[in-house]
Coordinates of C-alpha atoms and ligand atoms in Angstrom, one line a residue:
M1 CA 0.3 0.1 0.1
S2 CA 1.3 3.5 -0.6
Q3 CA 2.1 5.6 2.0
I4 CA 1.2 9.1 2.5
P5 CA 3.9 10.7 4.4
F6 CA 3.0 13.6 6.9
N7 CA 5.5 16.2 4.9
E8 CA 7.7 15.8 2.3
P9 CA 10.4 18.5 1.6
F10 CA 10.1 20.3 -1.7
I11 CA 12.8 21.3 -4.2
A12 CA 11.6 24.3 -5.8
G13 CA 14.5 24.5 -8.8
K14 CA 18.1 25.9 -8.0
E15 CA 18.8 25.2 -4.3
L16 CA 21.7 22.8 -5.6
F17 CA 22.6 25.0 -8.3
Y18 CA 23.0 27.9 -5.9
I19 CA 25.0 25.6 -3.3
A20 CA 27.2 25.1 -6.1
Q21 CA 27.9 28.9 -6.8
A22 CA 28.3 29.6 -3.1
V23 CA 31.0 27.2 -3.1
A24 CA 32.4 28.8 -6.4
L25 CA 32.4 32.1 -4.9
G26 CA 34.4 31.1 -2.2
N27 CA 32.7 32.3 0.8
I28 CA 30.6 29.4 2.4
A29 CA 30.8 31.1 6.0
G30 CA 28.4 33.7 6.7
D31 CA 26.8 36.7 5.4
G32 CA 28.1 36.3 1.6
H33 CA 26.2 36.9 -1.4
F34 CA 23.4 34.1 -0.7
T35 CA 22.9 35.5 3.1
M36 CA 22.4 39.0 1.8
G37 CA 20.0 37.9 -1.2
C38 CA 17.7 36.4 1.2
A39 CA 17.9 39.5 3.9
N40 CA 16.9 41.8 0.9
L41 CA 14.4 39.4 -0.6
L42 CA 12.6 39.5 2.9
E43 CA 13.0 43.1 3.9
E44 CA 11.7 44.3 0.3
R45 CA 8.9 42.0 -0.1
Y46 CA 7.5 42.2 3.9
G47 CA 8.5 46.0 4.6
I48 CA 10.8 44.5 7.4
S49 CA 13.2 47.2 8.2
K50 CA 16.2 44.7 9.2
V51 CA 16.3 41.2 8.3
L52 CA 19.2 39.0 9.9
M53 CA 19.0 35.3 8.7
M54 CA 19.8 32.7 11.6
P55 CA 20.6 29.3 11.7
S56 CA 16.9 28.5 13.1
C57 CA 13.6 30.2 14.5
T58 CA 15.1 29.2 18.1
A59 CA 17.9 30.9 17.7
A60 CA 16.0 34.0 16.6
L61 CA 13.7 34.2 19.1
E62 CA 16.8 33.4 21.8
T63 CA 18.3 36.7 20.3
A64 CA 15.0 38.4 20.7
A65 CA 14.8 37.5 24.2
M66 CA 18.1 38.8 25.0
L67 CA 17.3 41.9 23.4
C68 CA 14.4 42.2 25.6
D69 CA 16.7 42.6 28.6
L70 CA 15.3 39.6 29.9
Q71 CA 16.1 39.5 34.0
P72 CA 15.4 36.4 36.3
G73 CA 12.0 37.0 37.8
D74 CA 10.7 38.9 34.7
E75 CA 8.0 37.7 32.8
V76 CA 6.9 37.3 29.2
I77 CA 3.1 36.7 28.3
M78 CA 2.6 34.1 25.5
P79 CA 0.1 31.2 24.4
S80 CA 0.7 27.8 26.2
Y81 CA -0.5 26.0 22.9
T82 CA 2.9 26.8 20.6
F83 CA 6.1 24.9 19.8
V84 CA 8.6 24.8 23.0
S85 CA 11.0 27.2 21.4
T86 CA 8.5 30.0 22.3
A87 CA 9.0 29.9 26.1
N88 CA 12.3 28.1 26.4
A89 CA 14.0 31.2 25.0
V90 CA 12.5 33.0 27.6
A91 CA 13.0 30.3 30.5
R92 CA 16.9 30.0 29.5
L93 CA 17.1 33.4 30.7
G94 CA 15.7 32.9 33.8
A95 CA 12.5 34.8 33.3
K96 CA 9.0 33.1 33.5
P97 CA 6.3 32.3 30.6
V98 CA 2.9 33.6 31.6
F99 CA 0.3 31.6 29.4
V100 CA -2.7 32.8 28.3
D101 CA -5.3 31.2 26.5
V102 CA -6.0 31.0 23.1
R103 CA -9.2 31.8 21.0
P104 CA -11.4 28.9 19.9
D105 CA -11.5 30.4 16.3
T106 CA -7.8 30.8 15.3
L107 CA -6.3 28.9 18.1
N108 CA -4.2 32.4 18.4
I109 CA -3.3 33.8 21.8
D110 CA -6.9 35.5 23.2
E111 CA -6.0 39.0 23.0
T112 CA -8.7 39.9 25.4
L113 CA -6.8 38.2 28.2
I114 CA -3.5 39.6 27.9
Q115 CA -4.3 42.8 30.2
A116 CA -5.0 40.5 32.8
A117 CA -1.9 39.2 33.0
I118 CA 0.4 41.9 33.0
T119 CA 2.2 42.6 36.2
D120 CA 5.1 45.1 37.0
R121 CA 7.2 42.5 36.2
T122 CA 6.1 42.0 32.9
K123 CA 8.6 43.0 30.0
A124 CA 7.3 41.4 26.7
I125 CA 4.6 39.9 24.8
F126 CA 5.4 36.9 22.5
P127 CA 2.6 36.4 20.3
V128 CA 2.3 33.2 18.0
H129 CA 0.9 33.4 14.6
Y130 CA -0.5 29.7 14.5
G131 CA -1.0 28.2 11.3
G132 CA 0.2 31.3 9.4
V133 CA -3.2 33.7 10.6
G134 CA -2.6 36.5 12.5
C135 CA -3.3 37.4 15.8
E136 CA -5.1 40.5 16.8
M137 CA -2.0 42.7 16.4
D138 CA -3.6 46.0 16.5
L139 CA -4.8 45.6 20.2
I140 CA -1.7 43.7 21.0
M141 CA 0.2 46.9 19.8
K142 CA -1.8 49.0 21.6
I143 CA -1.6 47.0 25.1
A144 CA 2.2 47.0 24.5
S145 CA 2.6 51.0 24.1
D146 CA 0.1 51.3 26.8
H147 CA 2.5 49.4 29.3
D148 CA 5.7 49.9 27.5
L149 CA 6.2 46.2 26.6
V150 CA 8.4 44.9 23.6
V151 CA 6.5 42.6 21.2
V152 CA 8.1 39.7 19.6
E153 CA 6.0 38.2 16.9
D154 CA 6.7 34.2 16.8
A155 CA 5.9 34.1 12.9
A156 CA 7.8 31.0 12.3
Q157 CA 4.7 29.6 10.3
G158 CA 3.7 32.8 9.5
V159 CA 6.1 33.6 6.5
N160 CA 4.4 35.5 3.3
A161 CA 1.0 35.8 5.4
F162 CA -1.0 39.4 6.0
Y163 CA -2.8 40.9 8.8
K164 CA -4.7 44.0 7.6
E165 CA -2.6 44.0 4.5
R166 CA 0.6 44.3 6.7
A167 CA 3.0 41.3 6.6
L168 CA 3.4 38.9 9.7
G169 CA 7.1 39.6 10.9
S170 CA 6.5 43.5 10.2
I171 CA 4.4 44.7 13.2
G172 CA 6.0 43.7 16.0
H173 CA 9.1 45.7 17.3
L174 CA 10.8 42.2 16.6
A175 CA 9.7 39.0 15.0
T176 CA 11.2 35.7 13.9
F177 CA 10.7 33.4 11.0
S178 CA 11.6 29.7 10.4
F179 CA 12.8 28.1 7.4
H180 CA 12.9 24.7 9.2
E181 CA 11.8 21.5 6.7
T182 CA 8.2 21.6 7.9
K183 CA 7.7 25.0 7.2
N184 CA 6.5 26.8 3.8
Y185 CA 9.9 27.7 2.7
I186 CA 12.7 25.7 3.9
C187 CA 16.3 25.2 3.8
G188 CA 16.3 21.9 6.2
E189 CA 17.2 24.3 9.3
G190 CA 17.1 28.1 9.0
G191 CA 15.5 31.1 10.7
A192 CA 15.7 35.1 10.8
L193 CA 15.4 37.7 13.1
C194 CA 13.2 40.5 12.0
I195 CA 13.9 44.0 13.3
N196 CA 11.0 46.8 13.0
A197 CA 12.4 49.1 15.9
D198 CA 16.0 50.2 15.0
R199 CA 17.0 50.6 18.5
F200 CA 17.7 46.9 18.7
L201 CA 19.9 46.7 15.6
Q202 CA 23.2 47.2 16.7
Q203 CA 22.6 44.8 20.0
A204 CA 21.4 42.4 17.6
E205 CA 24.3 42.2 15.2
I206 CA 26.7 42.1 18.4
I207 CA 24.6 39.0 19.8
R208 CA 24.4 37.5 16.7
D209 CA 28.2 37.8 15.9
K210 CA 29.6 35.9 19.2
G211 CA 29.4 39.2 21.4
T212 CA 31.6 41.0 19.1
N213 CA 30.9 44.6 16.9
R214 CA 32.6 42.6 13.9
Q215 CA 29.9 43.9 11.8
Q216 CA 30.7 47.5 12.3
F217 CA 34.2 47.0 11.5
F218 CA 32.9 45.3 8.1
R219 CA 31.1 48.6 7.9
G220 CA 34.2 50.6 8.2
E221 CA 32.7 52.3 11.4
I222 CA 35.6 50.9 13.4
D223 CA 39.3 49.7 12.7
K224 CA 39.4 46.8 14.5
Y225 CA 36.8 44.4 16.2
T226 CA 36.3 43.0 19.7
W227 CA 34.2 41.6 22.6
V228 CA 32.1 44.3 23.8
D229 CA 29.1 42.1 25.2
I230 CA 27.7 38.7 25.6
G231 CA 26.9 36.8 22.6
S232 CA 26.5 33.8 20.6
S233 CA 27.1 32.3 17.2
Y234 CA 23.8 32.8 15.5
V235 CA 25.0 33.6 11.8
P236 CA 23.9 30.9 9.3
S237 CA 26.2 29.5 6.6
E238 CA 26.3 30.8 3.3
I239 CA 25.2 26.9 1.8
T240 CA 21.9 27.1 3.7
C241 CA 20.9 30.4 2.7
A242 CA 22.0 29.3 -1.2
F243 CA 19.5 27.0 -0.5
L244 CA 17.1 28.9 0.7
Y245 CA 17.4 31.5 -2.0
G246 CA 16.2 29.0 -4.4
Q247 CA 12.9 28.6 -2.5
L248 CA 12.3 32.1 -1.7
E249 CA 12.4 33.2 -5.4
L250 CA 9.8 30.7 -6.5
L251 CA 8.0 32.0 -3.1
D252 CA 4.9 32.7 -5.1
E253 CA 4.6 29.5 -6.9
I254 CA 5.1 27.5 -3.5
A255 CA 2.5 29.7 -2.0
A256 CA -0.1 28.6 -5.0
R257 CA 0.4 25.3 -4.7
R258 CA -0.1 25.3 -0.9
R259 CA -3.5 27.2 -1.3
E260 CA -4.5 24.8 -4.0
I261 CA -4.0 21.9 -1.6
F262 CA -5.8 23.7 1.1
E263 CA -8.7 25.0 -0.6
D264 CA -9.4 21.5 -2.2
Y265 CA -9.0 19.8 1.7
R266 CA -11.5 22.5 2.8
R267 CA -14.1 22.2 -0.2
Q268 CA -14.2 18.3 -0.1
L269 CA -14.3 18.2 3.8
I270 CA -17.0 21.1 4.5
P271 CA -19.8 18.4 4.3
L272 CA -18.4 16.9 7.5
E273 CA -18.3 20.5 9.0
K274 CA -21.8 21.0 7.8
V275 CA -22.9 17.4 9.8
G276 CA -21.1 18.5 12.7
V277 CA -18.6 16.0 12.9
V278 CA -15.3 18.1 12.6
K279 CA -14.6 21.9 12.3
L280 CA -12.2 23.4 9.7
P281 CA -9.6 26.0 10.0
V282 CA -10.9 29.9 10.6
V283 CA -9.2 32.6 9.0
P284 CA -10.7 36.0 9.8
K285 CA -11.8 38.2 7.0
H286 CA -9.0 40.6 7.6
C287 CA -6.0 38.2 7.7
V288 CA -4.6 36.7 4.4
T289 CA -3.3 33.0 5.7
N290 CA -0.2 31.0 3.8
Y291 CA -2.1 27.8 4.1
H292 CA 0.8 26.4 6.6
L293 CA -1.4 23.9 8.0
F294 CA -4.8 22.4 7.6
Y295 CA -6.5 20.8 10.5
L296 CA -9.4 19.1 11.8
L297 CA -11.0 19.8 15.0
V298 CA -13.1 16.3 16.0
K299 CA -15.3 15.6 18.9
D300 CA -13.3 14.8 21.7
R301 CA -9.7 13.3 22.6
S302 CA -11.2 9.3 22.3
V303 CA -12.4 10.1 18.6
R304 CA -9.0 12.1 17.8
D305 CA -6.9 9.2 18.7
Q306 CA -9.3 6.8 16.8
L307 CA -9.2 8.7 13.7
L308 CA -5.5 8.9 13.8
S309 CA -5.0 5.3 14.0
Y310 CA -7.5 4.8 11.5
L311 CA -5.7 7.0 9.1
K312 CA -2.0 5.2 10.1
S313 CA -3.6 1.9 9.2
S314 CA -5.2 3.3 5.9
G315 CA -1.0 4.5 5.1
I316 CA -1.9 8.1 6.0
H317 CA 0.5 9.6 8.3
A318 CA -1.5 13.0 10.3
V319 CA -0.1 14.0 13.7
F320 CA -1.6 16.4 16.5
H321 CA -0.2 19.4 17.4
Y322 CA 0.9 20.4 20.3
V323 CA 1.3 19.1 23.8
P324 CA 0.6 22.5 25.5
L325 CA 3.7 23.9 27.6
H326 CA 1.6 25.0 30.9
S327 CA 1.4 21.2 31.7
S328 CA 4.4 19.8 30.3
P329 CA 7.2 18.6 32.8
K330 CA 9.2 21.8 32.4
G331 CA 6.1 23.9 32.5
R332 CA 5.1 22.9 35.8
E333 CA 8.5 22.7 37.3
L334 CA 8.8 26.4 36.4
G335 CA 5.4 27.1 37.9
C336 CA 3.5 28.0 34.7
D337 CA 0.5 25.4 35.2
V338 CA -2.2 27.7 35.2
P339 CA -5.9 26.7 34.1
L340 CA -6.1 27.4 30.4
P341 CA -9.5 25.7 29.3
V342 CA -9.7 26.4 25.4
T343 CA -5.9 25.0 25.1
D344 CA -6.8 22.0 27.2
D345 CA -9.8 21.5 24.9
V346 CA -8.6 21.9 21.5
A347 CA -5.1 20.3 21.9
G348 CA -7.0 17.2 22.7
R349 CA -9.1 17.0 19.7
L350 CA -6.8 18.5 17.0
I351 CA -5.4 16.6 14.1
R352 CA -3.1 18.2 11.2
L353 CA -3.6 16.6 7.6
P354 CA -0.7 16.0 5.4
L355 CA 0.1 19.2 3.6
Y356 CA 3.2 19.4 1.3
H357 CA 3.9 20.1 -2.3
G358 CA 3.9 16.7 -3.8
L359 CA 0.3 16.0 -2.4
T360 CA -1.3 15.2 -5.4
A361 CA -5.0 15.1 -6.4
D362 CA -5.2 11.5 -6.1
K363 CA -3.4 11.6 -2.4
R364 CA -5.9 14.2 -1.3
A365 CA -8.6 12.4 -2.3
K366 CA -7.0 9.2 -0.5
V367 CA -6.8 11.4 2.7
V368 CA -10.5 12.8 2.5
D369 CA -11.9 9.2 1.5
A370 CA -10.3 7.8 4.7
I371 CA -11.6 10.5 6.7
K372 CA -15.2 10.0 5.1
S373 CA -14.9 6.4 5.9
F374 CA -13.9 7.0 9.6
F375 CA -16.8 8.8 10.4
E376 CA -19.3 6.8 8.6
K377 CA -18.6 4.1 10.5
D378 CA -19.8 3.9 14.1
C379 CA -17.1 5.7 15.6
S380 CA -18.5 5.5 19.2
S381 CA -18.1 1.8 19.5
P382 CA -16.6 1.4 23.0
S383 CA -14.2 -1.6 22.2
E384 CA -11.7 0.9 20.3
S385 CA -12.6 4.5 22.4
R386 CA -9.5 4.1 24.7
Q387 CA -6.3 4.6 23.4
A388 CA -3.4 6.4 24.8
S389 CA -2.2 9.6 23.0
D390 CA 1.3 8.8 23.6
G391 CA 1.8 6.3 20.6
F392 CA 1.1 9.4 18.0
E393 CA 3.5 12.4 17.6
S394 CA 3.3 15.9 17.7
G395 CA 4.6 17.9 14.6
E396 CA 7.0 20.7 15.1
Ligands
PLP1 C1 8.8 25.7 13.9 C2 8.4 26.8 15.1 C3 9.4 27.2 15.9 C4 10.9 26.5 15.7 O1 11.2 27.0 14.2 P1 13.0 26.4 14.2 O2 13.7 27.1 12.8 O3 12.6 24.8 14.0 O4 14.0 26.8 15.2 C5 9.3 28.0 16.9 N1 7.8 28.5 16.9 C6 7.0 28.0 16.3 C7 5.4 28.2 16.7 C8 7.1 27.0 15.4 O5 6.1 26.7 14.5

């Protein structure tokens, strides 16, 4: 039986050619032709003042957390329904993630709950654009400016998506992108830090380049470079950026294909939503999604686990998303386990379907047929209904 994987990395065209070119140019370390090419393309296309390419979105989040000057005991407001890196970036500096519940429609941070979570230790808000659908940034930026907080958009999933005609990643003081192989535009492992508030630029360059002022030296602003602050090594290789450039220059083609797959899933699954057995992703009118993921919300955890195992037995690899961070072992240890009813509810009944460039109409039909036939049989049979979810994976 042919298998349908959850994800399959897509080669757009010239990635390997550009890697060969980077080698021929004689600079495969950082900040050469292709690193700058990627950064400039992202800046121009999305109206971001400055983009610094990074080895991962995790590295970009860590840099952003350092730029917020977080001290032990400081607090950062974010959703618990996110990838671990959002919280880890903050916790590694001794600061505390303060988890706020998500909206039941977009599964993004519930902006109406942020105000009540602010204390005199709050330094920043890290909204996460789940599935490439924008958070309610107008209110979030307003709250931040009223309380003098830094906003860091975790736009790992939000490259090439828009909120009220502004690109995700261009709205917060800082923002982060991911080019991990599970995202829309990829280079294996990769990311970027977007800087929209100029006051962070110099410090960001220093953190990224081992705590030195080497970038100023390259620009001829100083005559030698030296150790000036605490930093790390967050400059990606030219080889990685050469690969990414091959993807970014075909961004519109890649985006069109994801849209086609997403819309086809939606069209075929709407009948199931009409009869009330699943809920499909919601995209508010003022948001343009990048179709990063397609998910189903089913009735409860037991149906979720049964459907995952039914799909698996049909050769289809679907995953759930995420194990919420507030109730994770580290989240509990840090004292972050607060009641988050919507998060707990949706995390237990969400399934992500395969969504990648090579997912042909035939394969989509197979996925849809399997889902339909699952709901046609009596899925409340008690013999199957108690399954541990530990046997399934959570996606990145
Ligand atoms: C993928 C992802 C990350 C991590 O990105 P990497 O590039 O793998 O470090 C962070 N936050 C969110 C919301 C993500 O989806």
